Amino acid sequence: MNAPIIDPLQGDFPEVIEEFLQHGNMKCIAFNRRGTLLAAGCANGSCVIWDFETRGVAKELRDKACVAPITSVCWSKYGHYLLASATDKSLTLWNVMNGEKITHITLQQTTLHARLHPGSCTPSLCLACPLSSAPILVDLNNGSSTVLPVSVTDNTNGNAVSHPRNKFSDGSLPFTPTAATFDKHGDLIYLGNSKGEILIVDSNNIRVNALIPIPGGSVVKDIVFSRNGQYLLTNSNDRVIRVYENLLPTKGAAKELEIMSDTNDKFPRIEKLKEVGTKCLRLSREFQDAVTKIQWKAPCFSGDGEWVIGASASKGEHKLYIWDRAGHLVKILEGPKEALIDLAWHPLRPLVVSVSVAGLVYIWAKDYTENWSAFAPDFKELEENEEYVEREDEFDLMPESEKVKELVINQDEEVDILTVEKDSAFSDSDASQEELCFLPAVPLPDVPEQQDKCLGSSLKLGDSNHTGSLFSVEAAQNGQAILPASSPFEVVGNSTPEEAVGTAGLKRKRKPSAKGMELQAEKGRKPQTKNKASGKLSKPKSRSGDGIDTNGSVLEDDVTDEYL
Amino acid sequence: MPEMDSAEPPSTAAALSQPYVLHETLTGHERAVSAVKFSPDGSLLASASADKILRVWSAADFSLRAELSGHDEGISDLCFSSDGLYLCSASDDRTVRIWDLAASAAVKTLTGHTNYVFCCSFNPQSNMIASGSFDETVRVWEAKSGKCLRVLPAHSEPVTAVDFNRDGSLIVSSSYDGLCRIWDAATGHCVKTLIDDESPPVSFVKFSPNGKFVLTATLDSTLRLWNFSAGKFLKTYTGHVNSKFCIPAAFSVTNGKYIVSGSEDNCVYLWDLQMRKIVQKLEGHTDTVIAVSCHPSQNMIASGALGNDKTVKIWVQKSEGQLKD
């Protein structure tokens, strides 16, 4: 995406819902590093990996042992692994390429947010944040876990922070809701605790090296870094999102911090930590809705860190607020009346993906108006009518002199057709050789045609099987027959009985055009059944002599929206 | 069969130090050959023909590996997927078919075009296929499900060629209407149109290996290398004959940088990329050379010719000691 001819306003923010994805009941999402794949954790314990370019399901990660709803998904740095946490207190690490489960660990509590160590290609460490107690660092290889400190008590007991919520009673875990995240390279962990403080902990020796008190001192619900590691945002219970500038260098931050915290030994510990803290983070902006004072949910940065987006946590609302980093609210996006449960901004494009409580993933994008001058380069688009003023010599006959364009193109200049420019959007894109950017697309076989008439339907059947893509393929491999679905338009449940695709519907739908909706309404009268007889196939065929046309026309309709 | 060019065409300045010589002639097609392509790993060569059949040959010993039949009409173009496991072919029967090479059988049929499909191309990630047709549109298909993702209102005349750039973010299409258009693959929006003063029908277009330039062939016997972001062409290559057929050109980068193209005078032409001079003319075919392809790693060129000839010829660059074999 380096072509300079692409619209310079690319780094903007989305405006409308472009599409929605449906496959099972999705609960949480995560983009891979390049935004080419979107992982979604479902309520049935499986993880679906969407090929974001084609908006189709690329892979489904399933295992008999994982059936509890997924609470979070996280990619490894180069996209080879996916970590999923579920409500049965487990963490599962998947190998994305072959869809196999690598490790399955059960912890003491359910993890709300699990994050893989971002620094290495084959991460073994992960950070797990339970609902209401201290985050733990889990070693995925041996299952051992280390509890991270959530507060700092002064050794000298001077100004002891004896906050009632922080009492470490013996044995039982205290109620300390804490949010935590790795920094860009994983050397440091930034914790936001229930007292409204940010602690910077070294991930190797688990030492608290700095402390930054957040004004207001209320419980921190989320703490998120921007993609380039330069900005940090916290979402607090006092309904304010705060953006901090990271003053530490991105590389070698841990070392810097060690040095800083080792030097002054004279001061009491807390003061020292606070002093170091002032050199680590600087409060830059605060975002809040002064009028309605809504609580925020799932805030995050845009891919380039220019925008901050937060969702309203009010009941039943699907509202997204977008601010620029200077603090101005630039947009409020309102979605369908389904509460929002997760949000992610595409790493490169002005695209936002939100998950609603209905299990659907909505894709928000810029409302694109066709650039007509791209079709005819010598045309200039005008904002409004311009009076054309003729030149003095407009209609004079001038032999040849006008038409002699400077064809002085120096054809002898060296042209380089081989060197590729580095992608500036990624700081270490040299290592991208090993990166998993896309899953190989294995074309699903067309269902064998019974007759020529079936040509049209079989194309759609390929579609319907696609909803439960891997199931159908696996079923076929296991020797079961792939039973064709009833309606080419309502993609109905799949052949494999175990897949409880209750919400089987169109795997993805574009904004329906009027004609499209008409057609769908007609078709809608057909009951949705799990297993269909091929007799039903005859219906679409008989509508027009050529099954292809039916599909073609509906396709055309749906696809027309992609046109100009 | 003459191996080297004896009569010097006027514009040959620096001839190749090691000229290409004919290595093998592959027969078997019963009608004109329309396309030849090497697989991305160089192990296979595929050829398509008006006889409705695709033939897959080993690039090592040129034995016939597979014959893929299934199209109802002649085939105009073919393309390998990046992993070399699948082939897609564009045919006059208005379909694009995806073939599984391991099974030597068709896997998917992509229907939707309303007229002959003339050209097709996998994207580098091989999850999408772009196809151009006589119905003046370019369609983008999802390889996995066969669903048509987009229909681009590309041109006002038959679309003669489609190509993806290196990272799959752009699609370029050319047409008899004299235009080359560049599309954003993700959204389907047109980002650029390349047009010259006179607009002769553009018969072929392709991105350079680094995706910064575009090579176009027009039916006035000219090849041009454009910097598409600037909208200006940088190099012109002439000397061959191309006014009737859509003859693709290729970049040869394995041993120096050259442009290779077929021609209606039955020869394969090689130009030096920078100096634009013809460095060699490969003679041997008995009809228009309608297709050329360069091996990705070896100094080998494959060419296919029309109905009077019906063969695929393989040309290699022999080293000094192996000349005159």
PDB file of C-alpha atoms in Angstrom, chain A residues 225-338:
ATOM      1  CA  PHE A 225      -0.785   1.430  23.918  1.00  0.00           C
ATOM      2  CA  SER A 226      -0.828   2.890  20.433  1.00  0.00           C
ATOM      3  CA  ARG A 227       0.712   0.755  17.712  1.00  0.00           C
ATOM      4  CA  ASN A 228       3.966   2.650  17.641  1.00  0.00           C
ATOM      5  CA  GLY A 229       4.259   2.557  21.407  1.00  0.00           C
ATOM      6  CA  GLN A 230       4.396   6.303  21.726  1.00  0.00           C
ATOM      7  CA  TYR A 231       1.057   6.907  23.350  1.00  0.00           C
ATOM      8  CA  LEU A 232      -0.767   5.220  26.160  1.00  0.00           C
ATOM      9  CA  LEU A 233      -4.385   5.635  27.073  1.00  0.00           C
ATOM     10  CA  THR A 234      -6.210   4.773  30.248  1.00  0.00           C
ATOM     11  CA  ASN A 235      -9.911   4.425  30.723  1.00  0.00           C
ATOM     12  CA  SER A 236     -10.958   5.139  34.285  1.00  0.00           C
ATOM     13  CA  ASN A 237     -14.066   4.658  36.267  1.00  0.00           C
ATOM     14  CA  ASP A 238     -14.465   8.416  36.518  1.00  0.00           C
ATOM     15  CA  ARG A 239     -15.601   8.335  32.855  1.00  0.00           C
ATOM     16  CA  VAL A 240     -12.480   9.942  31.532  1.00  0.00           C
ATOM     17  CA  ILE A 241     -10.114   8.579  28.905  1.00  0.00           C
ATOM     18  CA  ARG A 242      -6.636   9.937  29.401  1.00  0.00           C
ATOM     19  CA  VAL A 243      -3.870   9.912  26.825  1.00  0.00           C
ATOM     20  CA  TYR A 244      -0.277   9.878  27.956  1.00  0.00           C
ATOM     21  CA  GLU A 245       2.864  10.419  25.979  1.00  0.00           C
ATOM     22  CA  ASN A 246       5.444   7.754  26.462  1.00  0.00           C
ATOM     23  CA  LEU A 247       8.704   9.464  27.278  1.00  0.00           C
ATOM     24  CA  LEU A 248      10.770   6.332  27.372  1.00  0.00           C
ATOM     25  CA  PRO A 249      12.535   5.232  24.206  1.00  0.00           C
ATOM     26  CA  THR A 250      10.767   2.380  22.474  1.00  0.00           C
ATOM     27  CA  LYS A 251      13.822   0.196  22.369  1.00  0.00           C
ATOM     28  CA  GLY A 252      15.672  -0.470  25.564  1.00  0.00           C
ATOM     29  CA  ALA A 253      13.009   1.074  27.717  1.00  0.00           C
ATOM     30  CA  ALA A 254      13.566  -1.429  30.461  1.00  0.00           C
ATOM     31  CA  LYS A 255      17.235  -0.591  30.730  1.00  0.00           C
ATOM     32  CA  GLU A 256      16.560   3.112  30.893  1.00  0.00           C
ATOM     33  CA  LEU A 257      14.048   2.547  33.593  1.00  0.00           C
ATOM     34  CA  GLU A 258      16.422   0.408  35.627  1.00  0.00           C
ATOM     35  CA  ILE A 259      19.032   3.075  35.483  1.00  0.00           C
ATOM     36  CA  MET A 260      16.617   5.743  36.513  1.00  0.00           C
ATOM     37  CA  SER A 261      15.212   3.854  39.404  1.00  0.00           C
ATOM     38  CA  ASP A 262      18.526   2.706  40.737  1.00  0.00           C
ATOM     39  CA  THR A 263      20.173   6.042  41.043  1.00  0.00           C
ATOM     40  CA  ASN A 264      18.415   7.754  43.891  1.00  0.00           C
ATOM     41  CA  ASP A 265      18.332   5.505  46.878  1.00  0.00           C
ATOM     42  CA  LYS A 266      17.861   8.175  49.437  1.00  0.00           C
ATOM     43  CA  PHE A 267      14.205   8.892  49.006  1.00  0.00           C
ATOM     44  CA  PRO A 268      11.397   6.745  50.296  1.00  0.00           C
ATOM     45  CA  ARG A 269      10.360   4.188  47.776  1.00  0.00           C
ATOM     46  CA  ILE A 270       7.074   5.642  46.746  1.00  0.00           C
ATOM     47  CA  GLU A 271       8.455   9.079  46.212  1.00  0.00           C
ATOM     48  CA  LYS A 272      11.257   7.633  44.181  1.00  0.00           C
ATOM     49  CA  LEU A 273       8.877   5.671  42.036  1.00  0.00           C
ATOM     50  CA  LYS A 274       6.712   8.690  41.476  1.00  0.00           C
ATOM     51  CA  GLU A 275       9.715  10.709  40.525  1.00  0.00           C
ATOM     52  CA  VAL A 276      10.802   8.129  38.005  1.00  0.00           C
ATOM     53  CA  GLY A 277       7.222   7.994  36.806  1.00  0.00           C
ATOM     54  CA  THR A 278       7.248  11.615  35.828  1.00  0.00           C
ATOM     55  CA  LYS A 279      10.017  10.817  33.430  1.00  0.00           C
ATOM     56  CA  CYS A 280       8.121   7.970  31.848  1.00  0.00           C
ATOM     57  CA  LEU A 281       4.683   9.239  31.061  1.00  0.00           C
ATOM     58  CA  ARG A 282       3.285  12.663  30.564  1.00  0.00           C
ATOM     59  CA  LEU A 283      -0.427  13.340  30.586  1.00  0.00           C
ATOM     60  CA  SER A 284      -1.381  14.776  27.256  1.00  0.00           C
ATOM     61  CA  ARG A 285      -5.154  14.846  26.950  1.00  0.00           C
ATOM     62  CA  GLU A 286      -8.333  13.908  28.674  1.00  0.00           C
ATOM     63  CA  PHE A 287     -11.447  12.890  26.815  1.00  0.00           C
ATOM     64  CA  GLN A 288     -14.853  12.805  28.348  1.00  0.00           C
ATOM     65  CA  ASP A 289     -18.393  13.482  27.456  1.00  0.00           C
ATOM     66  CA  ALA A 290     -19.140  16.441  29.678  1.00  0.00           C
ATOM     67  CA  VAL A 291     -22.820  16.383  28.889  1.00  0.00           C
ATOM     68  CA  THR A 292     -23.871  12.823  29.396  1.00  0.00           C
ATOM     69  CA  LYS A 293     -20.910  11.596  31.391  1.00  0.00           C
ATOM     70  CA  ILE A 294     -20.993   8.175  29.845  1.00  0.00           C
ATOM     71  CA  GLN A 295     -18.762   5.357  30.841  1.00  0.00           C
ATOM     72  CA  TRP A 296     -16.397   4.238  28.141  1.00  0.00           C
ATOM     73  CA  LYS A 297     -15.705   0.817  26.861  1.00  0.00           C
ATOM     74  CA  ALA A 298     -12.954  -0.712  24.747  1.00  0.00           C
ATOM     75  CA  PRO A 299     -11.059   2.471  23.890  1.00  0.00           C
ATOM     76  CA  CYS A 300      -8.159   2.211  21.490  1.00  0.00           C
ATOM     77  CA  PHE A 301      -5.953   4.196  19.145  1.00  0.00           C
ATOM     78  CA  SER A 302      -6.085   4.302  15.377  1.00  0.00           C
ATOM     79  CA  GLY A 303      -3.306   2.525  13.553  1.00  0.00           C
ATOM     80  CA  ASP A 304      -1.199   5.641  13.238  1.00  0.00           C
ATOM     81  CA  GLY A 305      -2.054   6.942  16.694  1.00  0.00           C
ATOM     82  CA  GLU A 306      -3.748  10.043  15.323  1.00  0.00           C
ATOM     83  CA  TRP A 307      -7.219   9.210  16.542  1.00  0.00           C
ATOM     84  CA  VAL A 308      -8.670   7.766  19.685  1.00  0.00           C
ATOM     85  CA  ILE A 309     -11.899   5.835  19.595  1.00  0.00           C
ATOM     86  CA  GLY A 310     -14.038   4.820  22.507  1.00  0.00           C
ATOM     87  CA  ALA A 311     -17.389   3.117  22.692  1.00  0.00           C
ATOM     88  CA  SER A 312     -20.196   4.145  24.931  1.00  0.00           C
ATOM     89  CA  ALA A 313     -20.770   1.587  27.647  1.00  0.00           C
ATOM     90  CA  SER A 314     -24.361   2.675  28.164  1.00  0.00           C
ATOM     91  CA  LYS A 315     -26.921  -0.055  27.988  1.00  0.00           C
ATOM     92  CA  GLY A 316     -28.006  -1.164  24.560  1.00  0.00           C
ATOM     93  CA  GLU A 317     -26.072   1.531  22.793  1.00  0.00           C
ATOM     94  CA  HIS A 318     -23.724   0.988  19.895  1.00  0.00           C
ATOM     95  CA  LYS A 319     -22.069   4.370  19.765  1.00  0.00           C
ATOM     96  CA  LEU A 320     -18.489   5.104  18.873  1.00  0.00           C
ATOM     97  CA  TYR A 321     -16.802   8.373  19.699  1.00  0.00           C
ATOM     98  CA  ILE A 322     -13.747   9.461  17.764  1.00  0.00           C
ATOM     99  CA  TRP A 323     -11.388  12.170  18.996  1.00  0.00           C
ATOM    100  CA  ASP A 324      -8.255  13.491  17.410  1.00  0.00           C
ATOM    101  CA  ARG A 325      -5.175  13.615  19.567  1.00  0.00           C
ATOM    102  CA  ALA A 326      -5.568  17.301  20.117  1.00  0.00           C
ATOM    103  CA  GLY A 327      -8.675  16.510  22.079  1.00  0.00           C
ATOM    104  CA  HIS A 328     -11.470  17.446  19.711  1.00  0.00           C
ATOM    105  CA  LEU A 329     -14.392  15.127  19.281  1.00  0.00           C
ATOM    106  CA  VAL A 330     -14.568  14.639  15.532  1.00  0.00           C
ATOM    107  CA  LYS A 331     -17.240  12.049  15.058  1.00  0.00           C
ATOM    108  CA  ILE A 332     -19.910  10.044  16.744  1.00  0.00           C
ATOM    109  CA  LEU A 333     -20.821   6.862  14.928  1.00  0.00           C
ATOM    110  CA  GLU A 334     -24.058   5.228  15.759  1.00  0.00           C
ATOM    111  CA  GLY A 335     -24.716   1.624  14.960  1.00  0.00           C
ATOM    112  CA  PRO A 336     -27.681  -0.686  15.249  1.00  0.00           C
ATOM    113  CA  LYS A 337     -29.443  -1.043  18.566  1.00  0.00           C
ATOM    114  CA  GLU A 338     -27.237  -3.816  19.832  1.00  0.00           C
TER     115      GLU A 338
END
